[in-house]
CSV table of C-alpha atoms in Angstrom, one decimal:
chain,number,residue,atom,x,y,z
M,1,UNK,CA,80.4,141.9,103.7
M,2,UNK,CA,82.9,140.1,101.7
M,3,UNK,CA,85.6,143.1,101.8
M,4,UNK,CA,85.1,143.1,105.4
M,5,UNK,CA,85.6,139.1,105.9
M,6,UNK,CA,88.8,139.5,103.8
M,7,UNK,CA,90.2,142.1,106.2
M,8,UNK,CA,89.7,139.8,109.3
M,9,UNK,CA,91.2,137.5,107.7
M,10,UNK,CA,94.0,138.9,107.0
M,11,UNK,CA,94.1,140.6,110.2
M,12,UNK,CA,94.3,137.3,111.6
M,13,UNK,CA,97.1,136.0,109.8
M,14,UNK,CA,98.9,138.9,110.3
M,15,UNK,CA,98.5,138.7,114.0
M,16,UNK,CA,100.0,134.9,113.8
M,17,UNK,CA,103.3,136.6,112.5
M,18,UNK,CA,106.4,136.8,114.3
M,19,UNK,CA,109.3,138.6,112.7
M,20,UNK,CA,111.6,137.6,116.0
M,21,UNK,CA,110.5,134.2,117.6
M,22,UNK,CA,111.2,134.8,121.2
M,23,UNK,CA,109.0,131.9,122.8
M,24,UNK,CA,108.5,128.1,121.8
M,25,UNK,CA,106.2,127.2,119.1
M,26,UNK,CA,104.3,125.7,121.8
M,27,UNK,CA,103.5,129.2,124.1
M,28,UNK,CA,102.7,130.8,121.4
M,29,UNK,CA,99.8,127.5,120.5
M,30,UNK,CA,98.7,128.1,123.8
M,31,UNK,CA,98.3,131.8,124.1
M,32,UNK,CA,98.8,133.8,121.0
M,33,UNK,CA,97.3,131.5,118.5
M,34,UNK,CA,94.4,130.5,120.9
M,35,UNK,CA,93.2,133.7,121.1
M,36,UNK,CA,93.1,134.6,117.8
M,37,UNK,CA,91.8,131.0,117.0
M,38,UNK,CA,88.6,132.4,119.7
M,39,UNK,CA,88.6,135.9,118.3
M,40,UNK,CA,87.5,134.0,114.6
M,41,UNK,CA,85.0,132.1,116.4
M,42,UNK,CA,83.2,135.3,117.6
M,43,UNK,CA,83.4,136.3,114.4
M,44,UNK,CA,81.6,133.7,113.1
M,45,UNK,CA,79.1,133.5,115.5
M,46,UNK,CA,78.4,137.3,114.9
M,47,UNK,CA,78.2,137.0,111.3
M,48,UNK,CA,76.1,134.1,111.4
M,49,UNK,CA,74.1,137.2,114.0
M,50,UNK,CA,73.9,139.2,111.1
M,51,UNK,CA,71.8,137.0,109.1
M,52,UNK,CA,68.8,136.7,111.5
M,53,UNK,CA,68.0,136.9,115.3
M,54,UNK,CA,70.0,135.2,117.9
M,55,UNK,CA,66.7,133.9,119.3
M,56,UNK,CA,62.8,133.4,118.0
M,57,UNK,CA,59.9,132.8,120.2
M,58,UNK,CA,56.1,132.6,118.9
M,59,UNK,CA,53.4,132.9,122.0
M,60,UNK,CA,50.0,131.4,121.1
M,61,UNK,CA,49.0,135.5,121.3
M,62,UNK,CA,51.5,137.8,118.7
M,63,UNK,CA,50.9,140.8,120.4
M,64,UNK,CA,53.1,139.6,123.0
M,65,UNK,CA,55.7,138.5,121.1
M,66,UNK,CA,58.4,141.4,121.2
M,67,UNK,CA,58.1,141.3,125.0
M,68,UNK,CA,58.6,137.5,125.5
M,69,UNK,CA,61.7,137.3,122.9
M,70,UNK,CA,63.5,140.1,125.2
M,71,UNK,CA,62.1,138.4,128.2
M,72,UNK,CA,63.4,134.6,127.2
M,73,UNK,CA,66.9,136.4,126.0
M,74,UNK,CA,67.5,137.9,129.1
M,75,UNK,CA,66.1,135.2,131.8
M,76,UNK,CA,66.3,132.0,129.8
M,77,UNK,CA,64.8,129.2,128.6
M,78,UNK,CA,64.3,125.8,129.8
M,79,UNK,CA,63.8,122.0,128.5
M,80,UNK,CA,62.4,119.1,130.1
M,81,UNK,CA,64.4,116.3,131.2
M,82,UNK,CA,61.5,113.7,131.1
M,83,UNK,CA,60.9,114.3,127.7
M,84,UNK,CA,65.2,113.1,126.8
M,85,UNK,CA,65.2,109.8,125.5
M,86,UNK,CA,65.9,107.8,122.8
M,87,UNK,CA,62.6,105.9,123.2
M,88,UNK,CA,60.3,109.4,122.1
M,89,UNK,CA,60.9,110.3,118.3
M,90,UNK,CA,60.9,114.2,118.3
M,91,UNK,CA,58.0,115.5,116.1
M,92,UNK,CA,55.7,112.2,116.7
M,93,UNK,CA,56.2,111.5,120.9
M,94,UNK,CA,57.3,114.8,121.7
M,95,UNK,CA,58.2,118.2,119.5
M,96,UNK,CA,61.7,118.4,120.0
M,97,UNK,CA,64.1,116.9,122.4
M,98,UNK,CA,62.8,118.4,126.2
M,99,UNK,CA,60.2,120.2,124.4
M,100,UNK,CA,56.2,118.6,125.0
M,101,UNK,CA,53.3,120.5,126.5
M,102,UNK,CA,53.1,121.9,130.0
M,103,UNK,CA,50.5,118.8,131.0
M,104,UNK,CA,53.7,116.4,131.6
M,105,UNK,CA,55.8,119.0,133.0
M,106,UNK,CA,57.5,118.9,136.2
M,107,UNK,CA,59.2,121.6,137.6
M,108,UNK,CA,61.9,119.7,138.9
M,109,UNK,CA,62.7,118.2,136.0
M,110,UNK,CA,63.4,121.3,134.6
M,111,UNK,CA,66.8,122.7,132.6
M,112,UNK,CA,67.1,126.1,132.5
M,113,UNK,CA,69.6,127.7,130.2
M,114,UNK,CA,70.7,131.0,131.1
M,115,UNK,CA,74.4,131.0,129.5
M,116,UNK,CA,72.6,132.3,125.9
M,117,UNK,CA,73.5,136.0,126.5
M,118,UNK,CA,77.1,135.2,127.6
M,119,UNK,CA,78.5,133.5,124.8
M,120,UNK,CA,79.9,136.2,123.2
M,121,UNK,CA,81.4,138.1,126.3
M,122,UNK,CA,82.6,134.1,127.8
M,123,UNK,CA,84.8,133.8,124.4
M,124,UNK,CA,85.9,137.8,124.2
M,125,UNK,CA,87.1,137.3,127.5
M,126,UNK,CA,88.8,133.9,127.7
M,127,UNK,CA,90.6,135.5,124.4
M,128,UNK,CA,92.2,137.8,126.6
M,129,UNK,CA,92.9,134.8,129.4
M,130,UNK,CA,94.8,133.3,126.7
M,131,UNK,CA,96.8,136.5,125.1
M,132,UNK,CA,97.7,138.1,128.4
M,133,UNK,CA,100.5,135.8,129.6
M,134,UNK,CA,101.5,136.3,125.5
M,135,UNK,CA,101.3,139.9,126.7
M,136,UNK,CA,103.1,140.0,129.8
M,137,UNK,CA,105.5,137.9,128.3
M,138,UNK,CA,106.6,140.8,125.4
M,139,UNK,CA,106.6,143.4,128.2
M,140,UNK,CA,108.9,141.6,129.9
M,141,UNK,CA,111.4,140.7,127.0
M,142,UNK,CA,111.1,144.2,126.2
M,143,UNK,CA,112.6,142.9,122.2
M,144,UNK,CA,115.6,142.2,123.6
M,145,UNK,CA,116.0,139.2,120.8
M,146,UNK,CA,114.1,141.6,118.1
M,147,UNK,CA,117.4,144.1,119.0
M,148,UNK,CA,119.5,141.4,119.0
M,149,UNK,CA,117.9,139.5,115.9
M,150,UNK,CA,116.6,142.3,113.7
M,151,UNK,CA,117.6,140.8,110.3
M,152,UNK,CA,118.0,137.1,110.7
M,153,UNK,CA,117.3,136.6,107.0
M,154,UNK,CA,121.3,136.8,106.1
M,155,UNK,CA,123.2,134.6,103.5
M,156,UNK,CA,125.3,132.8,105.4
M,157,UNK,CA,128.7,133.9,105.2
M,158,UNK,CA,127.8,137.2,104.0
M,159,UNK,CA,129.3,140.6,105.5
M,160,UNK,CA,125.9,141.6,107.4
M,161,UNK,CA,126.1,137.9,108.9
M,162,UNK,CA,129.4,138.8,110.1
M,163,UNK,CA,128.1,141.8,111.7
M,164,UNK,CA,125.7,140.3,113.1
M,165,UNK,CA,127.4,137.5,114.3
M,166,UNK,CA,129.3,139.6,116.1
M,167,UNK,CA,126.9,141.8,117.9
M,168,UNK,CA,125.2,138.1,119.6
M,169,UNK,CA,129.1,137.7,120.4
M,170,UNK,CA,128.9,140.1,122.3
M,171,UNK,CA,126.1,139.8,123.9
M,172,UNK,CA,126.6,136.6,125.3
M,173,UNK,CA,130.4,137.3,126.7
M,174,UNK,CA,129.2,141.1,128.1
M,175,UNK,CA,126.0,140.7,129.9
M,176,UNK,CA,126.5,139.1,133.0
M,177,UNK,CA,125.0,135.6,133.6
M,178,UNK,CA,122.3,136.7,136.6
M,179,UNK,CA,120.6,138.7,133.6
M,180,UNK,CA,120.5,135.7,131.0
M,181,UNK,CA,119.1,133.9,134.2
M,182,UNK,CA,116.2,136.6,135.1
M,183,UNK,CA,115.4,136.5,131.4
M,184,UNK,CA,114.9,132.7,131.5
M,185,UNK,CA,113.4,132.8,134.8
M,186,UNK,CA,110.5,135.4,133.4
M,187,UNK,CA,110.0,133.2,130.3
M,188,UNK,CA,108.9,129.8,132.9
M,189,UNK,CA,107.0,132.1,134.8
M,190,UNK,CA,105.2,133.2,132.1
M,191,UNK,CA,104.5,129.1,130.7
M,192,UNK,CA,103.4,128.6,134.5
M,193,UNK,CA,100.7,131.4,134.0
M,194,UNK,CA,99.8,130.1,130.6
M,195,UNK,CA,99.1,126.9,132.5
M,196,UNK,CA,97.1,128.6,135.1
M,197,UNK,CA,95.2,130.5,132.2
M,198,UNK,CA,94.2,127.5,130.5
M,199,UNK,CA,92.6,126.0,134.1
M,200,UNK,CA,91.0,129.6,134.8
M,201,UNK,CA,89.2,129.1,131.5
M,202,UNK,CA,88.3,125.6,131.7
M,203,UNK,CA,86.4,126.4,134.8
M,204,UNK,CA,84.4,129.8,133.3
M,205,UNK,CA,83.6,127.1,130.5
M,206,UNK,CA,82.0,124.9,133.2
M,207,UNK,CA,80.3,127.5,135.3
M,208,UNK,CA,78.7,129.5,132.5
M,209,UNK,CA,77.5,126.7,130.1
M,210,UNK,CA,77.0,124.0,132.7
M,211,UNK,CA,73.3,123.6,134.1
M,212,UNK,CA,72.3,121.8,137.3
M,213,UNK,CA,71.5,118.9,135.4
M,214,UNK,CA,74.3,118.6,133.2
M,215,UNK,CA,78.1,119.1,133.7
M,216,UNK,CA,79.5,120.8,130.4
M,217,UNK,CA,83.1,118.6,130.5
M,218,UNK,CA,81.1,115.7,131.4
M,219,UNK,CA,77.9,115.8,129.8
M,220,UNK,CA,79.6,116.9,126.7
M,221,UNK,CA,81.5,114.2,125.7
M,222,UNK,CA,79.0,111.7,124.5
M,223,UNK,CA,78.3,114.8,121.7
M,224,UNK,CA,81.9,115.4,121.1
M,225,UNK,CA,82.5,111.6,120.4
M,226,UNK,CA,79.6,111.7,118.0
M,227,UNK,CA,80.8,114.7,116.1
M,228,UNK,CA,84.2,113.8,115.6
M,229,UNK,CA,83.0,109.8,114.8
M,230,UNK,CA,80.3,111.9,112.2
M,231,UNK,CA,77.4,110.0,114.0
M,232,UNK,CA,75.9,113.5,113.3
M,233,UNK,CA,72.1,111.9,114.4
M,234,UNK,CA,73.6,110.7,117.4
M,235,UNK,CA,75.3,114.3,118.3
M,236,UNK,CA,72.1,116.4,117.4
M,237,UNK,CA,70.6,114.6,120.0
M,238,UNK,CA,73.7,114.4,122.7
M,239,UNK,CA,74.3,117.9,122.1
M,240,UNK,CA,70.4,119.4,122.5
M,241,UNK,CA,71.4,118.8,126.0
M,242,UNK,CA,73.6,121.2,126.3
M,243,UNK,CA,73.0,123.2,123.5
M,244,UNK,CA,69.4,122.7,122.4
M,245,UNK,CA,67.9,123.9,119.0
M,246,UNK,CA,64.5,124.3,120.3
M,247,UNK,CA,63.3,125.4,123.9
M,248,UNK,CA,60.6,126.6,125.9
M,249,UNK,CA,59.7,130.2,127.8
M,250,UNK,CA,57.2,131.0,130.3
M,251,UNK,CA,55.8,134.9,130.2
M,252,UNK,CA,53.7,135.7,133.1
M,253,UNK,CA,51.7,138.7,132.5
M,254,UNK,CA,48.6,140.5,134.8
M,255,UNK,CA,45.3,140.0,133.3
M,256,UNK,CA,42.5,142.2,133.6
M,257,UNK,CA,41.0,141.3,136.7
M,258,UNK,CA,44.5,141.7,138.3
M,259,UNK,CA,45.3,137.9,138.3
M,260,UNK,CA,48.8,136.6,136.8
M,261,UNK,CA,48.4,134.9,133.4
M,262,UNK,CA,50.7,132.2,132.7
M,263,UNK,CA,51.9,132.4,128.7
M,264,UNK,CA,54.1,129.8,127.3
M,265,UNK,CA,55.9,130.0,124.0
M,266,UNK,CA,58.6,127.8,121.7
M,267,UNK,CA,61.4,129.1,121.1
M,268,UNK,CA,64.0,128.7,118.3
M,269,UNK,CA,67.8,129.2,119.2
M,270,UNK,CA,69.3,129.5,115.7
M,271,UNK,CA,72.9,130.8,117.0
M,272,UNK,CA,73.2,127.1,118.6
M,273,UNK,CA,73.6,125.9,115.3
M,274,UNK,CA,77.1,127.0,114.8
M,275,UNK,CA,78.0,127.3,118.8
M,276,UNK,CA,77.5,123.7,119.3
M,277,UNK,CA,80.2,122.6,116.6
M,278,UNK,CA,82.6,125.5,118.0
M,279,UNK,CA,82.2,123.8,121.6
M,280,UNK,CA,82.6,120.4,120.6
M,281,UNK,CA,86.4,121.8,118.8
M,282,UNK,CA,86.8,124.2,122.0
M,283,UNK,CA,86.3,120.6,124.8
M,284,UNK,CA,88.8,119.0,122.8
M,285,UNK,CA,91.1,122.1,121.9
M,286,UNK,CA,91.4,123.0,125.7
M,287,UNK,CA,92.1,119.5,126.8
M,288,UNK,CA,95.1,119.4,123.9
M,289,UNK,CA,96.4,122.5,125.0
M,290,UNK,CA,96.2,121.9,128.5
M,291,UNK,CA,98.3,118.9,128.1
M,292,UNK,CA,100.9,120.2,126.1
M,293,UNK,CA,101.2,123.0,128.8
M,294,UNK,CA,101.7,120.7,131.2
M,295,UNK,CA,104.4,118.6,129.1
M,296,UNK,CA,106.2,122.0,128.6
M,297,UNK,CA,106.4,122.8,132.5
M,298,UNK,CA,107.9,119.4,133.2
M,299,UNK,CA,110.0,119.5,130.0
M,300,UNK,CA,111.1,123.4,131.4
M,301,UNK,CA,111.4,122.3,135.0
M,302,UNK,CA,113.8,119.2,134.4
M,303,UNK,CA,115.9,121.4,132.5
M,304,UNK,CA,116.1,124.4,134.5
M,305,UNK,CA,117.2,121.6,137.3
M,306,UNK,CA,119.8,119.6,136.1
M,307,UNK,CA,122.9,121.0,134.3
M,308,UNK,CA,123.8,118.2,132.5
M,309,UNK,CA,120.6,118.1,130.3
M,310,UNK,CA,121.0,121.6,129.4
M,311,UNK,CA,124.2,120.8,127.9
M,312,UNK,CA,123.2,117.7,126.2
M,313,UNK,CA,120.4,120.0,124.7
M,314,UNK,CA,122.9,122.5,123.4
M,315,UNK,CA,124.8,119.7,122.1
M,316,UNK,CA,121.5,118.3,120.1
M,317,UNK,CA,121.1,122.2,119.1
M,318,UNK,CA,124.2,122.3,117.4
M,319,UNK,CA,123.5,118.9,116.1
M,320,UNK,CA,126.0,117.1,117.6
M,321,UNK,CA,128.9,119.0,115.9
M,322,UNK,CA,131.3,119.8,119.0
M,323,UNK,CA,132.6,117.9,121.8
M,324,UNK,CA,130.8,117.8,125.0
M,325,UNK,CA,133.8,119.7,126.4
M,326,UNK,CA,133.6,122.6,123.9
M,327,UNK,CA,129.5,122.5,124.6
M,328,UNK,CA,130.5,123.4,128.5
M,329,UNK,CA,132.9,126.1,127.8
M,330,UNK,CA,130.9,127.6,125.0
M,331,UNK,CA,128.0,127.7,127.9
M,332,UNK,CA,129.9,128.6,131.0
M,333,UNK,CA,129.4,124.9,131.9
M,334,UNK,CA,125.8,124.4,131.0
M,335,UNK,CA,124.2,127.6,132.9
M,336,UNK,CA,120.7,128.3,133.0
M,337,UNK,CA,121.1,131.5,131.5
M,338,UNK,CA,123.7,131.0,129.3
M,339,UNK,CA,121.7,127.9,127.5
M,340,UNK,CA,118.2,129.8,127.9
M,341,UNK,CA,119.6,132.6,125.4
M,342,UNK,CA,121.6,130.2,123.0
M,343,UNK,CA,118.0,128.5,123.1
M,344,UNK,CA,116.7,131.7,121.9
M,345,UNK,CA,119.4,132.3,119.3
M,346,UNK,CA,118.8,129.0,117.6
M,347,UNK,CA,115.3,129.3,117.7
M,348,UNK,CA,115.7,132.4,115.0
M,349,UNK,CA,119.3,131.3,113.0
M,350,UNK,CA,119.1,128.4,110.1
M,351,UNK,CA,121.5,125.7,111.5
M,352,UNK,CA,124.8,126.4,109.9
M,353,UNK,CA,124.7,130.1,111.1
M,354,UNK,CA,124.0,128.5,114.8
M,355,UNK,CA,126.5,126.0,114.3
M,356,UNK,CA,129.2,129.1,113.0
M,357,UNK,CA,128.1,131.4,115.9
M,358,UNK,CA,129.3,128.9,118.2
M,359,UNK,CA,132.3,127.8,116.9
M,360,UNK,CA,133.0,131.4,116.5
M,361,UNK,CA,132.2,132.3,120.2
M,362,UNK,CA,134.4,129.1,121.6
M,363,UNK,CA,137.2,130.7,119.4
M,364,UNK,CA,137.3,134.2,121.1
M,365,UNK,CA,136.7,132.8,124.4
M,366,UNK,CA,140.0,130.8,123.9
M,367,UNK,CA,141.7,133.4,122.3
M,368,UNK,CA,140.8,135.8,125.6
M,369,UNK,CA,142.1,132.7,128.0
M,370,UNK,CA,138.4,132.2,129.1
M,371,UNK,CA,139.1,128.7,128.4
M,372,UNK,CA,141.3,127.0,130.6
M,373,UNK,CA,142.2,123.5,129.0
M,374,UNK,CA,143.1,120.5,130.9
M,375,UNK,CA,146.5,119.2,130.6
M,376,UNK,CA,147.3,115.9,128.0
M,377,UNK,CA,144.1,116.2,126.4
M,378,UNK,CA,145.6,114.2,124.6
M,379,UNK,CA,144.6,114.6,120.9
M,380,UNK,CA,140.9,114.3,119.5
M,381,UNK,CA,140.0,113.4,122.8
M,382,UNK,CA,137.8,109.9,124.1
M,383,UNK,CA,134.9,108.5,122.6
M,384,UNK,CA,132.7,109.8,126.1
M,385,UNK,CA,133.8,113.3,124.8
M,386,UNK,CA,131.5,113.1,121.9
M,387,UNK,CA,127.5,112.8,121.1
């Protein structure tokens, strides 16, 4: 057991890796990360599987018992509603929270919980929401960067820096801009989908845990509060609502005289004990991400709109270094391709090899007339020139 914990573990760290960084630290959060982050949860909750059954029921009559824990797996158990409240002290006024005898119970106060079965599948496949815009993402890039950026672990100044330096040269001065552009169109594309992958899985949380009496992202909250304010009373009890330790199971069988036999039984949920503590991380995890994905697509959207803030973010990139008017003619005046792929560039180079690629580029574009200075610059130019 504990070789096999070791390898997903390092499994998982390995999958966090990025030799090339061709996305934001912030997509990769959302998607790559995420899903691994959900793939250890499943883990968890399947080692924590290992160590004893997902679900216990004990009918008054044993015999039955084998039947009635498939039975309440695969249809559910239920809680009463009546028997929630503060006022009833579980084990004097009532067994557990919703959980009393059948004299007091109404069937319209009843909470069924169906969503048992499903937790595993729910989390396998909202890891796969999350990775898939990752996903399309790398198909699309096709390693262009991990061509480009192979060996970005250079001394600066070194021969193999040169060469390389050289070959993003090139890059940037032979591919036409429309192809920088469709590679930074497909990169906002793919943070729109990310966004619209978090929402998709926000909603599968609500339909498959919520009940009819309880909204998950709602009803939730008071536990989540609890549990991060460690009022761990207090969330024991707003969690059972959602998430309850104990529950009932009805088990109808035919008696000998041909009439139905209702059987009732408690039942013990043991896997809730870790699920409800991954939930209460997952409500505030998805709200975090999903607010950071947003921040991106406006962050994204105002600069793939206005020039001039693509070429003050170059300038901050090269940390303020190089005239604003050296900035435009290093970037073809600020284009959306041009600064999506020196984006990329600086994402993987230390600053002083940015910062030299740069002033390396704006030298061979002069030296190839590229650059067409105005006349009486001059000098060092006026203070509005610089950052």
């Amino acid at each position: 057991m504990g070789k096999l914990i070791g390898t997903i573990i390092e499994n998982l760290v390995q999958f966090g890796k990025d030799s090339v960084k061709t996305t934001a630290l912030s997509f990769r959060v959302i998607t790559k990360y995420t899903a691994g982050l959900i793939s250890a949860f499943i883990c968890i909750i399947l080692m924590n599987n290992l160590y004893g059954d997902a679900i216990e029921c004990f009918p008054s009559e044993n015999k039955y018992r084998q039947a009635m824990v498939l039975k309440c797996w695969m249809e559910g158990v239920y809680l009463d509603k009546k028997l929630f409240s503060q006022n009833l002290n579980p084990g004097d006024d009532v067994l557990h929270n919703g959980v009393g005898p059948n004299s007091v119970f109404d069937s319209i106060d009843r909470i069924t919980f169906r969503y048992y079965q499903w937790i595993i599948p729910m989390l396998l496949l909202q890891s796969f929401i999350f990775y898939l815009p990752y996903l399309i993402w790398t198909t699309c890039e096709n390693k262009i960067m991990q061509k480009l950026l192979g060996k970005v672990s250079f001394p600066v100044f070194s021969d193999d820096w040169e060469k390389q330096r050289k070959t993003l040269i090139k890059y940037i001065k032979d591919v036409k801009e429309k192809y920088h552009r469709e590679y930074a169109i497909k990169y906002i594309v793919c943070e729109v989908f990310a966004f619209a992958m978090i929402v998709l899985n926000i909603l599968l949380t609500k339909w498959i845990i919520s009940h009819e009496k309880a909204h998950f992202w709602n009803g939730y909250w008071e536990a989540v509060k609890s549990f991060f304010n460690g009022d761990i009373v207090k969330f024991m009890y707003d969690s059972s609502l959602m998430f309850p330790l104990q529950a009932k199971c009805d088990f109808n069988i035919i008696g000998p005289s041909g009439t139905i036999v209702d059987k009732d039984a408690l039942c013990i949920l043991p896997q809730n004990v870790i699920i409800d503590k991954i939930f209460a991380f997952i409500y505030v995890w998805y709200i975090f991400i999903l607010m950071i994905s947003f921040l991106n697509l406006v962050y994204y959207g105002v600069l793939f709109g206005c020039n001039l803030l693509r070429l003050f973010d170059i300038g901050f990139m090269l940390e303020r270094t190089v005239t604003i008017r050296e900035v435009k003619e290093i970037s073809h005046n600020g284009t959306l391709g041009t600064w999506f792929t020196l984006n990329s560039f600086r994402r993987n180079l230390v600053s002083i090899q940015f910062q030299d690629l740069c002033k390396q580029l704006h030298q061979e574009l002069k030296a190839e007339g590229k650059i067409k200075r105005r006349r009486n610059d001059g000098g060092s130019g006026d203070a509005e020139n610089y950052y």
